[in-house]
Tab-separated table of C-alpha atoms and ligand atoms in Angstrom:
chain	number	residue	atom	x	y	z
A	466	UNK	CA	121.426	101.627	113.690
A	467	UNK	CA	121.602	105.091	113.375
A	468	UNK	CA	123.878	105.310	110.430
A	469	UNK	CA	121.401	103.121	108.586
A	470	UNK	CA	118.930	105.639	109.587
A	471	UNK	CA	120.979	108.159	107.943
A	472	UNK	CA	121.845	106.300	104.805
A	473	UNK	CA	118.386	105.163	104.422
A	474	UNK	CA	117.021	109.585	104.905
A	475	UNK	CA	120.179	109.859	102.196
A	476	UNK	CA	118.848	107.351	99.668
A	477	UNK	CA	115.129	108.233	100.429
A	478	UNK	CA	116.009	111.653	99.455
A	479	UNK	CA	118.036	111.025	96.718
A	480	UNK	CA	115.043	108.939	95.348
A	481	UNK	CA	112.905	111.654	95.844
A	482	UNK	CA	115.349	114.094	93.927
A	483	UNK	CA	114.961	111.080	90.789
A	484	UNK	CA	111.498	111.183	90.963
A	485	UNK	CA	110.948	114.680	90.483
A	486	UNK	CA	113.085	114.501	88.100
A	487	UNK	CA	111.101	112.066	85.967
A	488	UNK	CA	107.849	114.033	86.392
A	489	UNK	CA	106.185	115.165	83.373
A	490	UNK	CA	107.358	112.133	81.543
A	491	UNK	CA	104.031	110.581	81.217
A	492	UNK	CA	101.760	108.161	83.372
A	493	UNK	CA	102.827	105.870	85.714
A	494	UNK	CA	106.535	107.126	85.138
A	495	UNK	CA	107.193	109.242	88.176
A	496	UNK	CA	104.440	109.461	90.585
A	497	UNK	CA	102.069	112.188	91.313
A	498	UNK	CA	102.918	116.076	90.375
A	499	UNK	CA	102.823	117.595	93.511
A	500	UNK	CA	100.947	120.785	92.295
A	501	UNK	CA	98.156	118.242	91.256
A	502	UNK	CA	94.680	119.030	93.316
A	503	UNK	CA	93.228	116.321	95.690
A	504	UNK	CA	90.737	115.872	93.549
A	505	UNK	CA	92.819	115.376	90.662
A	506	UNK	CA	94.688	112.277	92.948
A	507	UNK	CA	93.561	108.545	93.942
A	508	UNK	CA	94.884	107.065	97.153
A	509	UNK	CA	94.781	103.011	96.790
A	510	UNK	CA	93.624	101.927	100.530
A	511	UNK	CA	94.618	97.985	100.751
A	512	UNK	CA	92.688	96.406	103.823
A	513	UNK	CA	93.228	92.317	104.863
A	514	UNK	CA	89.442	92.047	106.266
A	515	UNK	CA	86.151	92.634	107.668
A	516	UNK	CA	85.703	89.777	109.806
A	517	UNK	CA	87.744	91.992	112.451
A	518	UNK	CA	85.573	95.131	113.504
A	519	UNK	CA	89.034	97.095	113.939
A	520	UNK	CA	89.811	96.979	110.208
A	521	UNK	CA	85.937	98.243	108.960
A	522	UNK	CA	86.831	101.392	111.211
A	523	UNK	CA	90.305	101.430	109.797
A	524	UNK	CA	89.298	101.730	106.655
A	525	UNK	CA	86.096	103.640	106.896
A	526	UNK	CA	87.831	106.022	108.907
A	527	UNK	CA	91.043	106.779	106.017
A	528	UNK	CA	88.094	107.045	103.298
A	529	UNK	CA	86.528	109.314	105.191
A	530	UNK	CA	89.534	111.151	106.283
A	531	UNK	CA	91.057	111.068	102.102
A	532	UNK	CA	87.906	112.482	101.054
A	533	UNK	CA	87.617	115.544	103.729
A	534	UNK	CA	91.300	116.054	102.283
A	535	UNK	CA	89.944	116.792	98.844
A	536	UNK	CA	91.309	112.669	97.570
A	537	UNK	CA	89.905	110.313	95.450
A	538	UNK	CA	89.452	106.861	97.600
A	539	UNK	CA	89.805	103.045	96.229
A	540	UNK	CA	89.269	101.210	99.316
A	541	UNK	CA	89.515	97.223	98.764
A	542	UNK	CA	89.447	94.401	101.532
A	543	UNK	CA	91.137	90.889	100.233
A	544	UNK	CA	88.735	88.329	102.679
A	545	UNK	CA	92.182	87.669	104.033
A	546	UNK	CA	93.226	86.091	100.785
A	547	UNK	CA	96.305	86.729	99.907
A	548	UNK	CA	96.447	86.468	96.019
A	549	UNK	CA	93.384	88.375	96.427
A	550	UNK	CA	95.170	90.973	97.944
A	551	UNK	CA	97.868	90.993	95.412
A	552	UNK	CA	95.779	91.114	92.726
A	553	UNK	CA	93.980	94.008	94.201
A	554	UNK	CA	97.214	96.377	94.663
A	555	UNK	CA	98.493	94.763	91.036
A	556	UNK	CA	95.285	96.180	89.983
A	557	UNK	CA	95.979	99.604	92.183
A	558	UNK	CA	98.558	100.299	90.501
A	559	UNK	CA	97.536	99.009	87.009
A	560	UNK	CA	95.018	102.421	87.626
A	561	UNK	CA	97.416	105.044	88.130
A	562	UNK	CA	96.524	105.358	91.623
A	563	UNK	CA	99.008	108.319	93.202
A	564	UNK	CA	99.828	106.991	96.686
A	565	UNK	CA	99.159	103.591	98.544
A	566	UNK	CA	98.043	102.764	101.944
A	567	UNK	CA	98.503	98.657	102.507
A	568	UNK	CA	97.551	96.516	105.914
A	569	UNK	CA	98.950	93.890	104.525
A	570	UNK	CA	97.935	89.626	104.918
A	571	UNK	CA	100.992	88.637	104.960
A	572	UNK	CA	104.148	91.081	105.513
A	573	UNK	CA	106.365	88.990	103.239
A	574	UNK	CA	104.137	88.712	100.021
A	575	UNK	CA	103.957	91.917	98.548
A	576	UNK	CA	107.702	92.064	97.048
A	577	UNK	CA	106.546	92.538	93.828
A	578	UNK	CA	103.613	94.607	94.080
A	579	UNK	CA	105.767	97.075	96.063
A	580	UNK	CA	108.570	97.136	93.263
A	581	UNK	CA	105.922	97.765	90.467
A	582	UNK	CA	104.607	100.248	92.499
A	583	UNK	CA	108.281	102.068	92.934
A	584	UNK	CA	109.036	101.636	89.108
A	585	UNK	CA	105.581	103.764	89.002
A	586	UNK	CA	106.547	106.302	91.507
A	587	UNK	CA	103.457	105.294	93.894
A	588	UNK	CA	104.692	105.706	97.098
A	589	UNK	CA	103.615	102.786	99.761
A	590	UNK	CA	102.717	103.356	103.423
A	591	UNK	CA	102.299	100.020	105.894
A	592	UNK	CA	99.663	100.234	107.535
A	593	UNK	CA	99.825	99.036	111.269
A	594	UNK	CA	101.640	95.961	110.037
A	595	UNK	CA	104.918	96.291	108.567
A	596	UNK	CA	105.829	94.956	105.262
A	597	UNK	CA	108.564	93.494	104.745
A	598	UNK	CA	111.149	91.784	102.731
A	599	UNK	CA	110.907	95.096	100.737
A	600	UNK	CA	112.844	98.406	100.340
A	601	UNK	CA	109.993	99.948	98.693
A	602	UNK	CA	108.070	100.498	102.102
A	603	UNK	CA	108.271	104.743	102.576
A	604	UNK	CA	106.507	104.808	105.414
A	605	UNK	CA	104.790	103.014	108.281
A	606	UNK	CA	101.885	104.389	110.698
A	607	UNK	CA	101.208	102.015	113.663
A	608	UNK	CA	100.970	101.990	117.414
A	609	UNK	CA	103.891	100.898	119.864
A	610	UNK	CA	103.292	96.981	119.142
A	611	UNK	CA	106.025	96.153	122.130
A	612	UNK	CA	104.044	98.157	124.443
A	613	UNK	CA	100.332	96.408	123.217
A	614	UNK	CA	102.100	92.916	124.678
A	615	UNK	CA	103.818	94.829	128.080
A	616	UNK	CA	100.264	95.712	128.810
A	617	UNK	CA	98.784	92.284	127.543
A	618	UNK	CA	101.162	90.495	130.053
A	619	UNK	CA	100.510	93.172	132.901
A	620	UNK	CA	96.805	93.132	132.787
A	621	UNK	CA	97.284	89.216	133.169
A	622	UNK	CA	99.528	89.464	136.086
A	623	UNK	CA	96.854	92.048	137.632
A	624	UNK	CA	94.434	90.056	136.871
A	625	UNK	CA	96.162	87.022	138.643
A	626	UNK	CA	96.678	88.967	141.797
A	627	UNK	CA	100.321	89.076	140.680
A	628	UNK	CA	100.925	92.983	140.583
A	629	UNK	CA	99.047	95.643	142.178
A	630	UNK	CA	96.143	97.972	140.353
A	631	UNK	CA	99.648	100.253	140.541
A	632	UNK	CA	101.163	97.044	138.236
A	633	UNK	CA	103.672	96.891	140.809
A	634	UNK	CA	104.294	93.862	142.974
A	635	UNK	CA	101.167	92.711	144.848
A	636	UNK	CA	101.594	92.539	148.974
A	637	UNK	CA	99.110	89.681	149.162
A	638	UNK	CA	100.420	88.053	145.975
A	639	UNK	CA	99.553	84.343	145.772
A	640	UNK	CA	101.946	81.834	146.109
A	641	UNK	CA	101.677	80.192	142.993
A	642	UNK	CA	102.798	78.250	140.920
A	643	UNK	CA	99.397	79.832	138.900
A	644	UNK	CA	98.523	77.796	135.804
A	645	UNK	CA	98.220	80.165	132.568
A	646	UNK	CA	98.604	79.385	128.606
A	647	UNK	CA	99.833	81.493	126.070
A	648	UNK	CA	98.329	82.271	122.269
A	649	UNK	CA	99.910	84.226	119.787
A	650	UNK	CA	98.942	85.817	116.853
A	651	UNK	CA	99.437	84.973	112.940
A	652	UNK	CA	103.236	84.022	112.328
A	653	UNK	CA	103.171	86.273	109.015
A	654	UNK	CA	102.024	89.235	110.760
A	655	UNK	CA	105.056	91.133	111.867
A	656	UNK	CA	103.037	91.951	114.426
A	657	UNK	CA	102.355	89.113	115.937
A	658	UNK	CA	105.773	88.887	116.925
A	659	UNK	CA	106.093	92.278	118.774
A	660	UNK	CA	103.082	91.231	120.652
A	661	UNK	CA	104.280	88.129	121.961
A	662	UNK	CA	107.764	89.500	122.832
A	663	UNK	CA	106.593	92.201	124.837
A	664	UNK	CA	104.159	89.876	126.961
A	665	UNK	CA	106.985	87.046	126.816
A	666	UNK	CA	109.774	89.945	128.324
A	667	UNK	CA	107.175	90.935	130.859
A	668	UNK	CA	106.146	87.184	131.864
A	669	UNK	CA	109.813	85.680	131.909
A	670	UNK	CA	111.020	86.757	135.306
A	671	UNK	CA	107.256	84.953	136.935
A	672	UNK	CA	107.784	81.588	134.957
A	673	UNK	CA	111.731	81.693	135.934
A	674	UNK	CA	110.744	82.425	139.893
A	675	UNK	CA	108.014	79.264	139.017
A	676	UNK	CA	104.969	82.092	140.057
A	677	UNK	CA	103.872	80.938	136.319
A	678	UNK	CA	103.765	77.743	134.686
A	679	UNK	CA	102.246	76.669	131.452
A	680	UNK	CA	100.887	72.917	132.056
A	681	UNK	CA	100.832	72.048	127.947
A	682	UNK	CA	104.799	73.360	127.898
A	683	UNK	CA	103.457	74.932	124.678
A	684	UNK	CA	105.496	78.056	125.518
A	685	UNK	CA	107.359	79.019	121.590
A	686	UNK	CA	105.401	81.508	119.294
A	687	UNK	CA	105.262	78.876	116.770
A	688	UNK	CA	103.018	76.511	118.908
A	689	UNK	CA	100.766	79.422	120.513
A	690	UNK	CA	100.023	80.983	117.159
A	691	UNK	CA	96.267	81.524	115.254
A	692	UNK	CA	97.024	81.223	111.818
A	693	UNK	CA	94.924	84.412	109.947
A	694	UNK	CA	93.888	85.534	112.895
A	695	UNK	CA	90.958	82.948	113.124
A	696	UNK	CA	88.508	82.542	116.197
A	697	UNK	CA	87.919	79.258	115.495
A	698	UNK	CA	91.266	77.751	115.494
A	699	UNK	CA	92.237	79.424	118.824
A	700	UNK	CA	88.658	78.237	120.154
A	701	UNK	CA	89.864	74.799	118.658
A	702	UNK	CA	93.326	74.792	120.230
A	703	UNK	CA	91.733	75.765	123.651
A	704	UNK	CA	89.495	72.856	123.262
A	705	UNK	CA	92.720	70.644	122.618
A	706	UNK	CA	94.621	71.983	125.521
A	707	UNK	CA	91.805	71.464	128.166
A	708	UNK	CA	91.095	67.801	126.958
A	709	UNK	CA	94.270	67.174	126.847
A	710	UNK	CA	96.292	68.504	130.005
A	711	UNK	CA	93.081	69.881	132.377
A	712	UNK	CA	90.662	66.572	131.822
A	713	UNK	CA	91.833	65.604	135.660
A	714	UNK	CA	90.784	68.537	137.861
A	715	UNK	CA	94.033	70.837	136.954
A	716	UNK	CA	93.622	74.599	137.632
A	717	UNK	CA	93.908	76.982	134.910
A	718	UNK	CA	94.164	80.562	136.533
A	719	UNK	CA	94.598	82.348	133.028
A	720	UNK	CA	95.031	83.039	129.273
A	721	UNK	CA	97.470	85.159	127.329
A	722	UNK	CA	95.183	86.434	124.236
A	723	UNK	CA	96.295	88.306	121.415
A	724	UNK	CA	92.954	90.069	119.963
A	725	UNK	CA	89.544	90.353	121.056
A	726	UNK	CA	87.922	87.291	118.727
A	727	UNK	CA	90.450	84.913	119.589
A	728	UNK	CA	89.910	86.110	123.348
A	729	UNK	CA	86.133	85.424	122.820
A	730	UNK	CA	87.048	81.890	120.922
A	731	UNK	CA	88.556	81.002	124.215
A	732	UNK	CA	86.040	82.138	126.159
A	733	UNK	CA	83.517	79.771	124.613
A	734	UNK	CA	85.595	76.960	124.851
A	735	UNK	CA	86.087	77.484	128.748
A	736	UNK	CA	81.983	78.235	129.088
A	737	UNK	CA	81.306	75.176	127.216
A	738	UNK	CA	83.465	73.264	128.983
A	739	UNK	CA	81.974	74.436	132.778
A	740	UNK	CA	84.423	76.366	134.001
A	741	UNK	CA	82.123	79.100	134.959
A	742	UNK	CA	80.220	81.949	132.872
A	743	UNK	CA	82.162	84.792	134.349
A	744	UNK	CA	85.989	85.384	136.242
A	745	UNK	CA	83.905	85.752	139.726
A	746	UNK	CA	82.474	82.109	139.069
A	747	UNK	CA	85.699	80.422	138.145
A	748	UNK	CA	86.489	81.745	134.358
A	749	UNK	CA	90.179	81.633	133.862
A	750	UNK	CA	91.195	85.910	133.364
A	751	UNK	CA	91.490	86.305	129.571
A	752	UNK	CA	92.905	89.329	127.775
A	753	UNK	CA	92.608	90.552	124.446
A	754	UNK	CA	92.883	93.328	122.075
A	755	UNK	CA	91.382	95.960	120.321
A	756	UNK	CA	88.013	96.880	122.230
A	757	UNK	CA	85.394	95.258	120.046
A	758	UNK	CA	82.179	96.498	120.872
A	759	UNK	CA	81.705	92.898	121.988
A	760	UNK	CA	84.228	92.620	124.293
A	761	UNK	CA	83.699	95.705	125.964
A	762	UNK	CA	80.132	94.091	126.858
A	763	UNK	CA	82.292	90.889	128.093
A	764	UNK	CA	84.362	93.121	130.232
A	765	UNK	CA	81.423	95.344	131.151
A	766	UNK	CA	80.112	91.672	132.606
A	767	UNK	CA	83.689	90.361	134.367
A	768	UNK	CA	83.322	87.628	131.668
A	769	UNK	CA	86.550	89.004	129.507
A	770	UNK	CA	89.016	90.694	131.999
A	771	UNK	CA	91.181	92.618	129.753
A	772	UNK	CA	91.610	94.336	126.200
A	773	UNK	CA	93.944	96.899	124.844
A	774	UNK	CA	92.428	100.088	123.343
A	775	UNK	CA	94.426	101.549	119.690
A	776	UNK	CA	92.230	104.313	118.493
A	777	UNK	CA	92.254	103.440	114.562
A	778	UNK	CA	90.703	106.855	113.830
A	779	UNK	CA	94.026	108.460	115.120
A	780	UNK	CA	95.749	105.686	112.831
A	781	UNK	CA	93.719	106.585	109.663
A	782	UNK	CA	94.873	110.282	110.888
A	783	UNK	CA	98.589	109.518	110.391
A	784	UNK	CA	98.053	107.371	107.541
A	785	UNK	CA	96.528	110.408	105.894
A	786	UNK	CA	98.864	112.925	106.970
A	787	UNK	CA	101.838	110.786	105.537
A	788	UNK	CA	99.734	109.984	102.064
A	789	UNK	CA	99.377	114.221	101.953
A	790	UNK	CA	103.290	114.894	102.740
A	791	UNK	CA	104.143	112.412	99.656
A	792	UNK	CA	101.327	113.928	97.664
A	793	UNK	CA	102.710	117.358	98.225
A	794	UNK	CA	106.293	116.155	97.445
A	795	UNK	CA	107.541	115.863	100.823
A	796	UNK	CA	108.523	113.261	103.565
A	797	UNK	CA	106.405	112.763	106.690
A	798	UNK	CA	107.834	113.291	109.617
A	799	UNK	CA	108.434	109.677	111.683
A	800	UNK	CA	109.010	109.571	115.418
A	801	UNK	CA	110.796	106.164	115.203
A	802	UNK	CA	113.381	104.982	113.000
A	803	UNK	CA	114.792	102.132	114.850
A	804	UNK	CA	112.626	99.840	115.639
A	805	UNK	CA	111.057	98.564	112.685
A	806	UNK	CA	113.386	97.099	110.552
A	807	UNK	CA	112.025	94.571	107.438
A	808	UNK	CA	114.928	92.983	106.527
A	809	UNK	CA	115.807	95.202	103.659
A	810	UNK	CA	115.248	98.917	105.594
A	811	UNK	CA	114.854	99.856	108.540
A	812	UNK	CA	111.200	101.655	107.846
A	813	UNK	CA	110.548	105.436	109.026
A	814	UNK	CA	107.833	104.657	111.551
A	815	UNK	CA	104.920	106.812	113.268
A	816	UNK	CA	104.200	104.810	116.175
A	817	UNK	CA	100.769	105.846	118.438
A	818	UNK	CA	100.196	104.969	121.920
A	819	UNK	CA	97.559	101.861	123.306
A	820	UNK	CA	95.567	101.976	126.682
A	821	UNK	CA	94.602	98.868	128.534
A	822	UNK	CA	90.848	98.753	129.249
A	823	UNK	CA	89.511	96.823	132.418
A	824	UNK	CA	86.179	96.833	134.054
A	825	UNK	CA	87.423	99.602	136.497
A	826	UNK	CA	88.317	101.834	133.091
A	827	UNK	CA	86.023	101.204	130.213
A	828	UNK	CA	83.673	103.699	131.175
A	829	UNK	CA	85.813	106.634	131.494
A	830	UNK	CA	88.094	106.028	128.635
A	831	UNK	CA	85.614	103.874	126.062
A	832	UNK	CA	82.234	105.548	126.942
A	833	UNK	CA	82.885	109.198	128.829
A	834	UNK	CA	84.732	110.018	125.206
A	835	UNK	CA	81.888	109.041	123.305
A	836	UNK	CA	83.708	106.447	121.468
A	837	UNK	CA	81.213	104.292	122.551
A	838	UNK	CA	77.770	104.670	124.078
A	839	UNK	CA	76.423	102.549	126.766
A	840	UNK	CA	73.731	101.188	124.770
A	841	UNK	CA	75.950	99.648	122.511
A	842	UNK	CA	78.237	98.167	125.495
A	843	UNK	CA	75.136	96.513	126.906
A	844	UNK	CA	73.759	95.556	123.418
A	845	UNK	CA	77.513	94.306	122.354
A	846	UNK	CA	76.916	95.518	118.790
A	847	UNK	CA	77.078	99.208	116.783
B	477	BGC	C1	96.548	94.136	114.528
B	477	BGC	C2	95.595	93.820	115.639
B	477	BGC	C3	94.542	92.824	115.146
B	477	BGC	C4	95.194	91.647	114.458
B	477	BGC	C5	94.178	90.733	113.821
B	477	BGC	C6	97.154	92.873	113.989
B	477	BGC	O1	98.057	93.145	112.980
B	477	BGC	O2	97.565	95.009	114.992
B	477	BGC	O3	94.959	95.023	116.048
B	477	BGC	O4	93.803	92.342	116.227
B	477	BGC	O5	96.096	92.082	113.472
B	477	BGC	O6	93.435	91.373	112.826
C-alpha cells in the first residue's frame, strides 16, 4: 500500500513537473499559470442534486467560499442525470475552466471527462464521493465514510437497548432475537459501500450471537440498496417488506437507514401502516444521515431516533483549500492515502470527522452552535 502511495506522490509530481513545463503554450494546454490572480481563474463546481438539502449547502457553501478567495465560480447541479452531468463537466472544460470540483452521480462514469480534463491540465478534486475507474482524480475531500456506518450501526444498537448511552454492552440488554432490516445506499456511489460495511462490521457479531435477525433475509448490499438515492423507492421497498414478511403480527424493533430522506421514506411507510407515530408509541428506531432540517424536527419529536451530522461547510473548506494549493502550483496536503483506492490510484484523501445526533444531543451540537436555530427545528424547514 504504501509503496503505491509513494509511486503514485512520484508520478503526481512528475506530472506536475510536465505541466509546468507546458505552461505558456496556449489555452487549455497546461492548466492554470500559477502567478494568475483569483480573479483571473474559474473553478468548475460539479454537484449531482438539489433534491438532497446536504448538496444545496455543499455547493452554496464552495461558491461562497471560491468567491471570498478572489475565484470565479461555475456551479452546475445535473438533476441526478448522469449524461447531464457529463455534459456539464464536457462543457467545464470546453470553457477553460482552471480547476474542478466534481460530486459525482455515478463514480464510474466520468472516465472520459476526467482524461479531457488531464489532457487540459484542469486538475479534478472528488468531492465526498470518490471517482473512480480513473487516474485523473488529484484529490479527494470527504469525511471518514467507515466511521458514518460504525455510528449508523451503534446508534441502532443504542437505540435497541443493545449497548449502553457509553455504546458499550447494555446490563439490561434484551434477550432478543430483535427484528431489524437493513437499506443501503446507491450501488454506484462509492459511498454507499463504505457505509454499509462499517454498519455491516459493527452489526455482524449481534446477528452471529442471533441478538439480530433480519425476517426478509434481505441481508447483501445489492438487495438493501436505493437506487439514486430516492425516497420513494426505499418508502416503496419498506412497503414491500411489511406486506410481505410483517402482515401476521411479526415485530420489527428497527431500521438500518442510510440518509435522512430515505429514513423519512420509511418512516411514512411504518406511520401509514399503524405502527405508531413516534418510537415511544411503537415506531420501529430508524437512523439516518446528514441532519436535514427535517429530521432534526423528527428527532426533536422521538419520531426519527438517529442521524449522523458531516458539517459540509468544513467540506466546501477543504475542497477550497485543495482547489487554491493546485491553483498556486502546489499539492494539498492529504491525511489519508490508503484508504481510498479507485481501481486505477489509490486517491490522496482529506477525510473530516461525523457526529451522531440523538434527541439527548441535537441541541448542544445542532442548535447551541448556531448551525441551526430552534425555530427552524420546530418549523422543520430553513
Ligand atoms: C453522501 C451522503 C448523502 C447521499 C445521498 C452520499 O454520497 O455522502 O451524505 O446522503 O450521498 O445524496
Amino acid at each position: 500500500m504504501r509503496n503505491t502511495t509513494i509511486k503514485w506522490l512520484g508520478v503526481t509530481a512528475a506530472l506536475t513537473l510536465a505541466l509546468t513545463a507546458c505552461e505558456g503554450e496556449g489555452a487549455g494546454s497546461g492548466g492554470a499559470d500559477p502567478d494568475a490572480e483569483p480573479e483571473d481563474l474559474t473553478v468548475g463546481v460539479a454537484m449531482p442534486t438539489q433534491t438532497y438539502e446536504r448538496w444545496v449547502s455543499d455547493g452554496n457553501n464552495i461558491e461562497a467560499q471560491l468567491e471570498e478567495a478572489g475565484y470565479n465560480v461555475e456551479l452546475q447541479y445535473a438533476d441526478d442525470d448522469i449524461p447531464t452531468q457529463s455534459q456539464q463537466i464536457d462543457q467545464m472544460i470546453t470553457q477553460e475552466v482552471d480547476a474542478l470540483i466534481i460530486a459525482s452521480i455515478d463514480g464510474s462514469a466520468l472516465s472520459g471527462q476526467l482524461d479531457a480534463a488531464a489532457d487540459a491540465g484542469i486538475p479534478v478534486i472528488a468531492y465526498d464521493r470518490l471517482i473512480r475507474d480513473s487516474e485523473h482524480v488529484d484529490f479527494y475531500v470527504t469525511f471518514d465514510n467507515y466511521e458514518v456506518g460504525v455510528n449508523q450501526a451503534q446508534s441502532l444498537l443504542y437505540g435497541l437497548g443493545v449497548l449502553d448511552e457509553n455504546f458499550e454492552e447494555a446490563n439490561d440488554a434484551p434477550e432478543g432475537p430483535l427484528n431489524v432490516e437493513l437499506f443501503a445506499g446507491s450501488l454506484d456511489d462509492n459511498n454507499a459501500h463504505f457505509f454499509w460495511d462499517g454498519a455491516m462490521d459493527t452489526l455482524e457479531p449481534y446477528f452471529d450471537d442471533g441478538t439480530l435477525e433480519v425476517p426478509s433475509g434481505q441481508m447483501d448490499i445489492e438487495q438493501a440498496a436505493t437506487q439514486r438515492w430516492e425516497q420513494e423507492t426505499a418508502q416503496q421497498r419498506m412497503e414491500n417488506l411489511l406486506t410481505t414478511h410483517y402482515s401476521g403480527g411479526e415485530e420489527l424493533d428497527g431500521v438500518l437507514a442510510p440518509a435522512d430522506p430515505l429514513s423519512r421514506g420509511i418512516i411514512n411507510a411504518l406511520r401509514n401502516d399503524g405502527w405508531g407515530e413516534t418510537i415511544e408509541d411503537g415506531l420501529p428506531v430508524v437512523t439516518g444521515q446528514d441532519a436535514e432540517i427535517a429530521t432534526i424536527s423528527l428527532i426533536s419529536e422521538g419520531v426519527q431516533h438517529s442521524t449522523i451530522f458531516k458539517d459540509t461547510r468544513d467540506l466546501a473548506e477543504q475542497a477550497v483549500i485543495a482547489a487554491q494549493a493546485f491553483l498556486d502550483g502546489e499539492e494539498p496536503e492529504p491525511n489519508n492515502t490508503e484508504d481510498y483506492d479507485n481501481g486505477e490510484i489509490v486517491v490522496p484523501s482529506y477525510l473530516l470527522d461525523v457526529q451522531m445526533i440523538l434527541e439527548n444531543n441535537y441541541e448542544e451540537i445542532l442548535v447551541d452552535s448556531g448551525y441551526y436555530t430552534e425555530e427552524q427545528v420546530e418549523s422543520g424547514q430553513l
